[in-house]
PDB file of C-alpha atoms in Angstrom:
ATOM      1  CA  UNK A   1     -80.339  50.345 -44.692  1.00 59.00           C
ATOM      2  CA  UNK A   2     -77.417  50.650 -47.118  1.00 63.00           C
ATOM      3  CA  UNK A   3     -75.482  53.902 -46.846  1.00 75.00           C
ATOM      4  CA  UNK A   4     -75.565  54.195 -50.638  1.00 88.00           C
ATOM      5  CA  UNK A   5     -78.439  56.189 -52.075  1.00 95.00           C
ATOM      6  CA  UNK A   6     -79.795  55.244 -55.484  1.00 97.00           C
ATOM      7  CA  UNK A   7     -81.744  57.386 -57.927  1.00 98.00           C
ATOM      8  CA  UNK A   8     -84.004  55.199 -60.046  1.00 98.00           C
ATOM      9  CA  UNK A   9     -85.377  56.922 -63.142  1.00 98.00           C
ATOM     10  CA  UNK A  10     -87.934  55.088 -65.265  1.00 98.00           C
ATOM     11  CA  UNK A  11     -90.620  53.131 -63.421  1.00 97.00           C
ATOM     12  CA  UNK A  12     -92.323  51.217 -66.207  1.00 94.00           C
ATOM     13  CA  UNK A  13     -93.165  47.514 -66.386  1.00 92.00           C
ATOM     14  CA  UNK A  14     -89.520  46.592 -65.802  1.00 95.00           C
ATOM     15  CA  UNK A  15     -88.264  49.554 -63.811  1.00 97.00           C
ATOM     16  CA  UNK A  16     -90.970  49.454 -61.147  1.00 97.00           C
ATOM     17  CA  UNK A  17     -90.233  45.918 -59.865  1.00 98.00           C
ATOM     18  CA  UNK A  18     -86.480  46.506 -60.183  1.00 98.00           C
ATOM     19  CA  UNK A  19     -86.815  49.619 -58.038  1.00 98.00           C
ATOM     20  CA  UNK A  20     -88.920  47.713 -55.519  1.00 98.00           C
ATOM     21  CA  UNK A  21     -86.312  44.962 -55.257  1.00 98.00           C
ATOM     22  CA  UNK A  22     -83.700  47.564 -54.340  1.00 98.00           C
ATOM     23  CA  UNK A  23     -86.039  48.821 -51.634  1.00 97.00           C
ATOM     24  CA  UNK A  24     -86.456  45.271 -50.348  1.00 97.00           C
ATOM     25  CA  UNK A  25     -82.654  45.063 -50.180  1.00 97.00           C
ATOM     26  CA  UNK A  26     -82.735  48.118 -47.878  1.00 96.00           C
ATOM     27  CA  UNK A  27     -81.251  50.649 -50.283  1.00 97.00           C
ATOM     28  CA  UNK A  28     -82.351  54.240 -49.963  1.00 96.00           C
ATOM     29  CA  UNK A  29     -84.063  54.903 -53.306  1.00 97.00           C
ATOM     30  CA  UNK A  30     -85.126  58.226 -54.781  1.00 97.00           C
ATOM     31  CA  UNK A  31     -87.430  57.496 -57.715  1.00 97.00           C
ATOM     32  CA  UNK A  32     -88.726  59.448 -60.681  1.00 97.00           C
ATOM     33  CA  UNK A  33     -91.024  58.781 -63.623  1.00 97.00           C
ATOM     34  CA  UNK A  34     -93.131  61.053 -65.792  1.00 96.00           C
ATOM     35  CA  UNK A  35     -96.168  58.926 -64.861  1.00 96.00           C
ATOM     36  CA  UNK A  36     -97.927  59.977 -61.655  1.00 96.00           C
ATOM     37  CA  UNK A  37     -99.295  56.467 -61.088  1.00 97.00           C
ATOM     38  CA  UNK A  38     -95.804  55.000 -61.413  1.00 97.00           C
ATOM     39  CA  UNK A  39     -94.497  57.510 -58.887  1.00 97.00           C
ATOM     40  CA  UNK A  40     -97.341  56.639 -56.534  1.00 97.00           C
ATOM     41  CA  UNK A  41     -96.566  52.921 -56.766  1.00 97.00           C
ATOM     42  CA  UNK A  42     -92.910  53.557 -55.956  1.00 97.00           C
ATOM     43  CA  UNK A  43     -93.879  55.797 -53.041  1.00 97.00           C
ATOM     44  CA  UNK A  44     -96.137  53.077 -51.641  1.00 97.00           C
ATOM     45  CA  UNK A  45     -93.225  50.641 -51.859  1.00 97.00           C
ATOM     46  CA  UNK A  46     -91.070  52.952 -49.758  1.00 97.00           C
ATOM     47  CA  UNK A  47     -89.163  55.118 -52.242  1.00 97.00           C
ATOM     48  CA  UNK A  48     -88.665  58.836 -51.878  1.00 97.00           C
ATOM     49  CA  UNK A  49     -90.108  60.617 -54.916  1.00 97.00           C
ATOM     50  CA  UNK A  50     -88.437  63.385 -56.911  1.00 96.00           C
ATOM     51  CA  UNK A  51     -90.292  65.943 -59.007  1.00 93.00           C
ATOM     52  CA  UNK A  52     -87.626  65.905 -61.747  1.00 94.00           C
ATOM     53  CA  UNK A  53     -84.962  63.462 -62.903  1.00 93.00           C
ATOM     54  CA  UNK A  54     -82.281  66.002 -62.006  1.00 93.00           C
ATOM     55  CA  UNK A  55     -83.680  66.261 -58.481  1.00 95.00           C
ATOM     56  CA  UNK A  56     -83.487  62.495 -58.039  1.00 95.00           C
ATOM     57  CA  UNK A  57     -79.816  62.570 -59.006  1.00 95.00           C
ATOM     58  CA  UNK A  58     -78.780  65.449 -56.756  1.00 93.00           C
ATOM     59  CA  UNK A  59     -77.743  63.463 -53.679  1.00 84.00           C
ATOM     60  CA  UNK A  60     -77.503  59.988 -55.192  1.00 94.00           C
ATOM     61  CA  UNK A  61     -74.375  57.855 -55.167  1.00 96.00           C
ATOM     62  CA  UNK A  62     -75.761  55.710 -57.983  1.00 98.00           C
ATOM     63  CA  UNK A  63     -78.153  56.683 -60.781  1.00 98.00           C
ATOM     64  CA  UNK A  64     -80.030  53.916 -62.594  1.00 98.00           C
ATOM     65  CA  UNK A  65     -82.086  54.549 -65.732  1.00 98.00           C
ATOM     66  CA  UNK A  66     -84.645  52.242 -67.358  1.00 98.00           C
ATOM     67  CA  UNK A  67     -86.037  54.137 -70.338  1.00 97.00           C
ATOM     68  CA  UNK A  68     -87.586  53.441 -73.758  1.00 94.00           C
ATOM     69  CA  UNK A  69     -84.891  54.608 -76.197  1.00 95.00           C
ATOM     70  CA  UNK A  70     -81.429  56.092 -76.623  1.00 96.00           C
ATOM     71  CA  UNK A  71     -82.696  59.649 -76.980  1.00 97.00           C
ATOM     72  CA  UNK A  72     -84.419  59.390 -73.590  1.00 97.00           C
ATOM     73  CA  UNK A  73     -81.293  58.027 -71.933  1.00 98.00           C
ATOM     74  CA  UNK A  74     -79.080  60.776 -73.338  1.00 98.00           C
ATOM     75  CA  UNK A  75     -81.538  63.498 -72.354  1.00 97.00           C
ATOM     76  CA  UNK A  76     -81.902  62.086 -68.845  1.00 97.00           C
ATOM     77  CA  UNK A  77     -78.171  61.561 -68.321  1.00 97.00           C
ATOM     78  CA  UNK A  78     -77.511  65.131 -69.471  1.00 96.00           C
ATOM     79  CA  UNK A  79     -79.987  66.401 -66.915  1.00 95.00           C
ATOM     80  CA  UNK A  80     -78.859  64.078 -64.126  1.00 95.00           C
ATOM     81  CA  UNK A  81     -75.155  64.716 -64.610  1.00 95.00           C
ATOM     82  CA  UNK A  82     -75.678  68.457 -64.237  1.00 93.00           C
ATOM     83  CA  UNK A  83     -76.703  67.891 -60.615  1.00 91.00           C
ATOM     84  CA  UNK A  84     -75.012  64.576 -59.774  1.00 92.00           C
ATOM     85  CA  UNK A  85     -72.278  64.166 -57.188  1.00 90.00           C
ATOM     86  CA  UNK A  86     -68.708  64.092 -58.425  1.00 88.00           C
ATOM     87  CA  UNK A  87     -67.763  60.481 -59.001  1.00 93.00           C
ATOM     88  CA  UNK A  88     -71.346  59.189 -59.060  1.00 96.00           C
ATOM     89  CA  UNK A  89     -71.991  55.901 -60.842  1.00 98.00           C
ATOM     90  CA  UNK A  90     -74.526  55.874 -63.681  1.00 98.00           C
ATOM     91  CA  UNK A  91     -76.040  52.562 -64.805  1.00 98.00           C
ATOM     92  CA  UNK A  92     -78.344  52.363 -67.791  1.00 98.00           C
ATOM     93  CA  UNK A  93     -80.484  49.214 -67.837  1.00 98.00           C
ATOM     94  CA  UNK A  94     -82.519  50.248 -70.891  1.00 97.00           C
ATOM     95  CA  UNK A  95     -82.198  48.428 -74.206  1.00 96.00           C
ATOM     96  CA  UNK A  96     -80.970  51.056 -76.671  1.00 97.00           C
ATOM     97  CA  UNK A  97     -78.723  51.348 -79.709  1.00 96.00           C
ATOM     98  CA  UNK A  98     -75.008  50.819 -79.233  1.00 96.00           C
ATOM     99  CA  UNK A  99     -74.123  54.281 -80.567  1.00 96.00           C
ATOM    100  CA  UNK A 100     -76.316  56.017 -77.963  1.00 97.00           C
ATOM    101  CA  UNK A 101     -74.885  53.828 -75.211  1.00 98.00           C
ATOM    102  CA  UNK A 102     -71.362  54.891 -76.146  1.00 98.00           C
ATOM    103  CA  UNK A 103     -72.411  58.555 -76.215  1.00 98.00           C
ATOM    104  CA  UNK A 104     -73.858  58.133 -72.726  1.00 98.00           C
ATOM    105  CA  UNK A 105     -70.511  56.808 -71.489  1.00 98.00           C
ATOM    106  CA  UNK A 106     -68.804  59.824 -73.032  1.00 98.00           C
ATOM    107  CA  UNK A 107     -71.212  62.165 -71.254  1.00 97.00           C
ATOM    108  CA  UNK A 108     -70.485  60.494 -67.925  1.00 97.00           C
ATOM    109  CA  UNK A 109     -66.728  60.652 -68.447  1.00 97.00           C
ATOM    110  CA  UNK A 110     -66.913  64.353 -69.313  1.00 96.00           C
ATOM    111  CA  UNK A 111     -68.555  64.962 -65.917  1.00 94.00           C
ATOM    112  CA  UNK A 112     -66.101  62.795 -63.990  1.00 95.00           C
ATOM    113  CA  UNK A 113     -68.689  60.071 -63.399  1.00 97.00           C
ATOM    114  CA  UNK A 114     -68.356  56.305 -63.744  1.00 98.00           C
ATOM    115  CA  UNK A 115     -70.779  54.530 -66.067  1.00 98.00           C
ATOM    116  CA  UNK A 116     -72.081  51.150 -67.149  1.00 98.00           C
ATOM    117  CA  UNK A 117     -74.530  50.096 -69.821  1.00 98.00           C
ATOM    118  CA  UNK A 118     -76.312  47.074 -68.371  1.00 98.00           C
ATOM    119  CA  UNK A 119     -79.406  45.953 -70.303  1.00 98.00           C
ATOM    120  CA  UNK A 120     -81.344  43.014 -68.952  1.00 97.00           C
ATOM    121  CA  UNK A 121     -82.806  39.695 -70.003  1.00 93.00           C
ATOM    122  CA  UNK A 122     -85.619  37.946 -68.174  1.00 90.00           C
ATOM    123  CA  UNK A 123     -88.716  40.013 -68.841  1.00 87.00           C
ATOM    124  CA  UNK A 124     -91.251  41.311 -66.359  1.00 88.00           C
ATOM    125  CA  UNK A 125     -91.336  37.986 -64.533  1.00 87.00           C
ATOM    126  CA  UNK A 126     -87.588  38.073 -64.028  1.00 92.00           C
ATOM    127  CA  UNK A 127     -87.784  41.662 -62.835  1.00 95.00           C
ATOM    128  CA  UNK A 128     -90.441  40.809 -60.255  1.00 95.00           C
ATOM    129  CA  UNK A 129     -88.529  37.784 -58.999  1.00 96.00           C
ATOM    130  CA  UNK A 130     -85.126  39.546 -58.955  1.00 97.00           C
ATOM    131  CA  UNK A 131     -84.002  36.911 -61.450  1.00 97.00           C
ATOM    132  CA  UNK A 132     -82.720  39.105 -64.288  1.00 97.00           C
ATOM    133  CA  UNK A 133     -79.511  38.612 -66.239  1.00 97.00           C
ATOM    134  CA  UNK A 134     -77.467  41.783 -66.772  1.00 98.00           C
ATOM    135  CA  UNK A 135     -75.106  42.218 -69.719  1.00 98.00           C
ATOM    136  CA  UNK A 136     -72.697  45.026 -68.867  1.00 98.00           C
ATOM    137  CA  UNK A 137     -70.361  47.273 -70.790  1.00 98.00           C
ATOM    138  CA  UNK A 138     -67.854  49.642 -69.211  1.00 98.00           C
ATOM    139  CA  UNK A 139     -64.712  49.641 -67.123  1.00 98.00           C
ATOM    140  CA  UNK A 140     -63.790  46.969 -64.602  1.00 98.00           C
ATOM    141  CA  UNK A 141     -63.938  49.616 -61.870  1.00 98.00           C
ATOM    142  CA  UNK A 142     -67.496  50.674 -62.751  1.00 98.00           C
ATOM    143  CA  UNK A 143     -68.530  47.030 -62.960  1.00 98.00           C
ATOM    144  CA  UNK A 144     -67.096  46.279 -59.525  1.00 98.00           C
ATOM    145  CA  UNK A 145     -69.136  49.117 -58.034  1.00 98.00           C
ATOM    146  CA  UNK A 146     -72.309  48.143 -59.869  1.00 98.00           C
ATOM    147  CA  UNK A 147     -72.275  44.376 -59.458  1.00 98.00           C
ATOM    148  CA  UNK A 148     -73.521  44.194 -55.824  1.00 97.00           C
ATOM    149  CA  UNK A 149     -76.416  46.479 -56.713  1.00 98.00           C
ATOM    150  CA  UNK A 150     -77.328  44.622 -59.882  1.00 98.00           C
ATOM    151  CA  UNK A 151     -77.288  41.328 -57.998  1.00 98.00           C
ATOM    152  CA  UNK A 152     -80.133  42.629 -55.826  1.00 98.00           C
ATOM    153  CA  UNK A 153     -82.233  42.789 -58.989  1.00 98.00           C
ATOM    154  CA  UNK A 154     -80.928  39.723 -60.774  1.00 98.00           C
ATOM    155  CA  UNK A 155     -79.112  36.422 -60.536  1.00 97.00           C
ATOM    156  CA  UNK A 156     -76.359  36.825 -63.122  1.00 98.00           C
ATOM    157  CA  UNK A 157     -74.190  39.746 -64.199  1.00 98.00           C
ATOM    158  CA  UNK A 158     -71.681  39.550 -67.046  1.00 98.00           C
ATOM    159  CA  UNK A 159     -69.081  42.151 -67.983  1.00 98.00           C
ATOM    160  CA  UNK A 160     -69.044  41.821 -71.765  1.00 98.00           C
ATOM    161  CA  UNK A 161     -66.425  44.453 -72.598  1.00 98.00           C
ATOM    162  CA  UNK A 162     -66.044  48.198 -72.839  1.00 98.00           C
ATOM    163  CA  UNK A 163     -68.565  50.977 -73.455  1.00 98.00           C
ATOM    164  CA  UNK A 164     -71.609  49.705 -75.359  1.00 98.00           C
ATOM    165  CA  UNK A 165     -70.667  46.026 -75.034  1.00 98.00           C
ATOM    166  CA  UNK A 166     -73.675  45.271 -72.848  1.00 98.00           C
ATOM    167  CA  UNK A 167     -76.048  46.652 -75.464  1.00 98.00           C
ATOM    168  CA  UNK A 168     -74.245  44.741 -78.197  1.00 98.00           C
ATOM    169  CA  UNK A 169     -74.604  41.480 -76.269  1.00 98.00           C
ATOM    170  CA  UNK A 170     -78.282  42.149 -75.553  1.00 97.00           C
ATOM    171  CA  UNK A 171     -79.293  42.790 -79.147  1.00 97.00           C
ATOM    172  CA  UNK A 172     -77.321  39.773 -80.388  1.00 97.00           C
ATOM    173  CA  UNK A 173     -79.036  37.564 -77.811  1.00 96.00           C
ATOM    174  CA  UNK A 174     -82.496  38.877 -78.659  1.00 96.00           C
ATOM    175  CA  UNK A 175     -81.840  38.579 -82.372  1.00 98.00           C
ATOM    176  CA  UNK A 176     -81.226  34.876 -81.802  1.00 98.00           C
ATOM    177  CA  UNK A 177     -84.258  34.610 -79.514  1.00 97.00           C
ATOM    178  CA  UNK A 178     -86.547  36.190 -82.114  1.00 98.00           C
ATOM    179  CA  UNK A 179     -85.298  33.820 -84.800  1.00 98.00           C
ATOM    180  CA  UNK A 180     -85.477  30.736 -82.584  1.00 98.00           C
ATOM    181  CA  UNK A 181     -89.061  31.464 -81.495  1.00 98.00           C
ATOM    182  CA  UNK A 182     -90.114  31.675 -85.132  1.00 98.00           C
ATOM    183  CA  UNK A 183     -88.297  28.391 -85.829  1.00 98.00           C
ATOM    184  CA  UNK A 184     -89.949  26.643 -82.886  1.00 98.00           C
ATOM    185  CA  UNK A 185     -93.341  27.964 -83.974  1.00 98.00           C
ATOM    186  CA  UNK A 186     -92.847  26.734 -87.530  1.00 97.00           C
ATOM    187  CA  UNK A 187     -91.831  23.277 -86.304  1.00 98.00           C
ATOM    188  CA  UNK A 188     -94.827  22.994 -83.972  1.00 98.00           C
ATOM    189  CA  UNK A 189     -97.220  24.228 -86.645  1.00 97.00           C
ATOM    190  CA  UNK A 190     -95.871  21.755 -89.160  1.00 96.00           C
ATOM    191  CA  UNK A 191     -96.034  18.947 -86.616  1.00 97.00           C
ATOM    192  CA  UNK A 192     -99.662  19.766 -85.853  1.00 96.00           C
ATOM    193  CA  UNK A 193    -100.565  19.713 -89.548  1.00 95.00           C
ATOM    194  CA  UNK A 194     -98.892  16.333 -89.829  1.00 97.00           C
ATOM    195  CA  UNK A 195    -101.041  14.996 -87.012  1.00 98.00           C
ATOM    196  CA  UNK A 196     -98.561  15.225 -84.139  1.00 98.00           C
ATOM    197  CA  UNK A 197     -99.664  16.324 -80.664  1.00 97.00           C
ATOM    198  CA  UNK A 198     -97.907  19.345 -79.202  1.00 97.00           C
ATOM    199  CA  UNK A 199     -96.825  17.329 -76.162  1.00 98.00           C
ATOM    200  CA  UNK A 200     -95.278  14.654 -78.378  1.00 98.00           C
ATOM    201  CA  UNK A 201     -93.382  17.299 -80.309  1.00 98.00           C
ATOM    202  CA  UNK A 202     -92.224  18.923 -77.079  1.00 98.00           C
ATOM    203  CA  UNK A 203     -91.021  15.622 -75.635  1.00 98.00           C
ATOM    204  CA  UNK A 204     -89.112  14.661 -78.776  1.00 98.00           C
ATOM    205  CA  UNK A 205     -87.469  18.022 -79.468  1.00 98.00           C
ATOM    206  CA  UNK A 206     -86.421  18.695 -75.873  1.00 98.00           C
ATOM    207  CA  UNK A 207     -84.643  15.325 -75.920  1.00 98.00           C
ATOM    208  CA  UNK A 208     -83.112  15.901 -79.355  1.00 98.00           C
ATOM    209  CA  UNK A 209     -80.873  18.244 -81.306  1.00 98.00           C
ATOM    210  CA  UNK A 210     -83.557  20.885 -81.810  1.00 97.00           C
ATOM    211  CA  UNK A 211     -83.886  21.682 -78.108  1.00 97.00           C
ATOM    212  CA  UNK A 212     -83.673  25.357 -77.192  1.00 97.00           C
ATOM    213  CA  UNK A 213     -84.892  27.857 -74.601  1.00 96.00           C
ATOM    214  CA  UNK A 214     -87.764  29.043 -76.806  1.00 97.00           C
ATOM    215  CA  UNK A 215     -89.322  25.591 -76.615  1.00 98.00           C
ATOM    216  CA  UNK A 216     -88.013  24.163 -73.374  1.00 97.00           C
ATOM    217  CA  UNK A 217     -88.744  27.127 -71.091  1.00 94.00           C
ATOM    218  CA  UNK A 218     -91.079  29.383 -73.088  1.00 96.00           C
ATOM    219  CA  UNK A 219     -93.055  26.907 -75.175  1.00 98.00           C
ATOM    220  CA  UNK A 220     -95.399  28.874 -77.490  1.00 98.00           C
ATOM    221  CA  UNK A 221     -98.287  26.378 -77.320  1.00 98.00           C
ATOM    222  CA  UNK A 222    -100.500  25.678 -74.294  1.00 97.00           C
ATOM    223  CA  UNK A 223     -99.799  22.589 -72.239  1.00 97.00           C
ATOM    224  CA  UNK A 224     -96.174  21.470 -72.085  1.00 97.00           C
ATOM    225  CA  UNK A 225     -94.793  24.394 -70.014  1.00 97.00           C
ATOM    226  CA  UNK A 226     -97.465  25.595 -67.553  1.00 97.00           C
ATOM    227  CA  UNK A 227     -95.664  28.870 -66.744  1.00 93.00           C
ATOM    228  CA  UNK A 228     -95.329  29.983 -70.372  1.00 95.00           C
ATOM    229  CA  UNK A 229     -97.487  32.871 -71.669  1.00 95.00           C
ATOM    230  CA  UNK A 230     -99.227  30.419 -74.020  1.00 97.00           C
ATOM    231  CA  UNK A 231    -101.097  29.154 -70.962  1.00 97.00           C
ATOM    232  CA  UNK A 232    -102.211  32.671 -70.032  1.00 96.00           C
ATOM    233  CA  UNK A 233    -103.697  33.877 -73.306  1.00 97.00           C
ATOM    234  CA  UNK A 234    -100.274  35.162 -74.442  1.00 97.00           C
ATOM    235  CA  UNK A 235    -100.380  37.937 -71.874  1.00 94.00           C
ATOM    236  CA  UNK A 236     -97.054  39.663 -72.319  1.00 89.00           C
ATOM    237  CA  UNK A 237     -94.077  38.646 -70.320  1.00 85.00           C
ATOM    238  CA  UNK A 238     -92.096  40.209 -73.158  1.00 91.00           C
ATOM    239  CA  UNK A 239     -94.298  42.088 -75.606  1.00 93.00           C
ATOM    240  CA  UNK A 240     -94.002  41.551 -79.351  1.00 97.00           C
ATOM    241  CA  UNK A 241     -93.441  45.292 -79.840  1.00 96.00           C
ATOM    242  CA  UNK A 242     -90.412  45.117 -77.542  1.00 94.00           C
ATOM    243  CA  UNK A 243     -89.043  42.163 -79.482  1.00 96.00           C
ATOM    244  CA  UNK A 244     -89.577  44.092 -82.698  1.00 98.00           C
ATOM    245  CA  UNK A 245     -87.707  47.045 -81.196  1.00 96.00           C
ATOM    246  CA  UNK A 246     -84.762  44.797 -80.310  1.00 96.00           C
ATOM    247  CA  UNK A 247     -84.672  43.112 -83.715  1.00 98.00           C
ATOM    248  CA  UNK A 248     -84.674  46.524 -85.371  1.00 97.00           C
ATOM    249  CA  UNK A 249     -81.774  47.566 -83.149  1.00 97.00           C
ATOM    250  CA  UNK A 250     -79.923  44.436 -84.235  1.00 97.00           C
ATOM    251  CA  UNK A 251     -80.489  45.251 -87.882  1.00 97.00           C
ATOM    252  CA  UNK A 252     -79.288  48.814 -87.381  1.00 96.00           C
ATOM    253  CA  UNK A 253     -76.152  47.463 -85.705  1.00 96.00           C
ATOM    254  CA  UNK A 254     -75.684  44.850 -88.425  1.00 97.00           C
ATOM    255  CA  UNK A 255     -75.857  47.533 -91.125  1.00 97.00           C
ATOM    256  CA  UNK A 256     -73.285  49.651 -89.288  1.00 94.00           C
ATOM    257  CA  UNK A 257     -70.980  46.661 -88.789  1.00 95.00           C
ATOM    258  CA  UNK A 258     -71.452  45.237 -92.289  1.00 97.00           C
ATOM    259  CA  UNK A 259     -72.714  41.909 -90.878  1.00 98.00           C
ATOM    260  CA  UNK A 260     -75.024  39.702 -92.923  1.00 98.00           C
ATOM    261  CA  UNK A 261     -78.159  38.791 -90.934  1.00 98.00           C
ATOM    262  CA  UNK A 262     -80.678  37.447 -93.470  1.00 98.00           C
ATOM    263  CA  UNK A 263     -82.709  35.580 -90.861  1.00 98.00           C
ATOM    264  CA  UNK A 264     -82.703  38.670 -88.674  1.00 98.00           C
ATOM    265  CA  UNK A 265     -84.081  40.732 -91.559  1.00 98.00           C
ATOM    266  CA  UNK A 266     -86.830  38.172 -92.088  1.00 97.00           C
ATOM    267  CA  UNK A 267     -87.597  38.064 -88.352  1.00 98.00           C
ATOM    268  CA  UNK A 268     -87.988  41.858 -88.391  1.00 98.00           C
ATOM    269  CA  UNK A 269     -90.458  41.561 -91.258  1.00 97.00           C
ATOM    270  CA  UNK A 270     -92.495  38.837 -89.521  1.00 97.00           C
ATOM    271  CA  UNK A 271     -92.678  40.609 -86.155  1.00 98.00           C
ATOM    272  CA  UNK A 272     -93.546  43.855 -87.928  1.00 98.00           C
ATOM    273  CA  UNK A 273     -96.491  42.137 -89.633  1.00 97.00           C
ATOM    274  CA  UNK A 274     -97.538  40.631 -86.294  1.00 97.00           C
ATOM    275  CA  UNK A 275     -97.478  44.058 -84.648  1.00 97.00           C
ATOM    276  CA  UNK A 276     -99.310  45.733 -87.510  1.00 97.00           C
ATOM    277  CA  UNK A 277    -102.018  43.072 -87.214  1.00 95.00           C
ATOM    278  CA  UNK A 278    -102.764  44.434 -83.728  1.00 96.00           C
ATOM    279  CA  UNK A 279    -100.811  42.010 -81.548  1.00 96.00           C
ATOM    280  CA  UNK A 280     -97.905  44.211 -80.516  1.00 97.00           C
ATOM    281  CA  UNK A 281     -98.888  44.216 -76.854  1.00 96.00           C
ATOM    282  CA  UNK A 282     -99.218  40.439 -76.608  1.00 97.00           C
ATOM    283  CA  UNK A 283     -96.301  38.177 -75.786  1.00 96.00           C
ATOM    284  CA  UNK A 284     -93.790  37.665 -78.574  1.00 97.00           C
ATOM    285  CA  UNK A 285     -94.314  33.889 -78.404  1.00 98.00           C
ATOM    286  CA  UNK A 286     -97.806  34.543 -79.778  1.00 98.00           C
ATOM    287  CA  UNK A 287     -96.078  34.767 -83.153  1.00 98.00           C
ATOM    288  CA  UNK A 288     -97.090  31.097 -83.479  1.00 98.00           C
ATOM    289  CA  UNK A 289    -100.752  32.131 -83.746  1.00 95.00           C
ATOM    290  CA  UNK A 290     -99.858  34.592 -86.478  1.00 94.00           C
ATOM    291  CA  UNK A 291     -97.876  32.007 -88.412  1.00 94.00           C
ATOM    292  CA  UNK A 292    -100.812  29.592 -88.209  1.00 92.00           C
ATOM    293  CA  UNK A 293    -102.827  32.024 -90.340  1.00 90.00           C
ATOM    294  CA  UNK A 294    -100.200  32.349 -93.050  1.00 86.00           C
ATOM    295  CA  UNK A 295    -100.450  30.373 -96.280  1.00 79.00           C
ATOM    296  CA  UNK A 296     -97.458  28.709 -97.857  1.00 76.00           C
ATOM    297  CA  UNK A 297     -96.502  30.418-101.129  1.00 73.00           C
ATOM    298  CA  UNK A 298     -97.503  28.396-104.180  1.00 62.00           C
TER     299      UNK A 298
END
């Protein structure tokens, strides 16, 4: 077992398998979540369980958070830092706004702790398979300490820059992903209305200039890519509500930076309508089914 002890706070759909992969890598993990069932699952996997986030952090060398929003991260880091060891390393793997990520780094620095914002790409499947991609922001020293740990939960880790750079990279990537999935869905819908089979469209586009991850790996129609959610009733690998959250973060960042993102604004509107129609918990690639119901303006 590794001599390093890790506090893992936030055992949701992503955090639970990430925590379990650290246990499989023989790290000593002290876990916490507000959900009793999540704590039980972590206990069954071999983690020690804390009654409070601050308790989990007390004797930990590394503190990892995977939480819903910036306010939760700041509240948890405040609590954890009050009891953390001097020089502990804090890693936030949540997807939050850049401003909150930078405030979290400031909190850590004020307590003499190292810190990294390291949101992930790869969804629940990537978390379960330890195949995530981490986009990190922070100092080179913090990154060097974090990288071996992150590689137990993923396959690629990139240091994107200073404080908040990981969050910035994540929301830019997911902005593009949201837009590209809508584009792929529009192309497939149009092709179908013109009498083209989905497989024919897939074969042509993946061999042509329109090829992209949204089609090639995560095809939104059943058939061409057996592992895609389209072949499992659009059961969420990455829920539409989470995509909407990320697109909204991108638009908040774009407003602050003065960047024009007209397609991003439209993507936010489309995913918002999809969520409001009751499909927020389905996979984001199910947006194709929503677009099929829309009529072209006269």
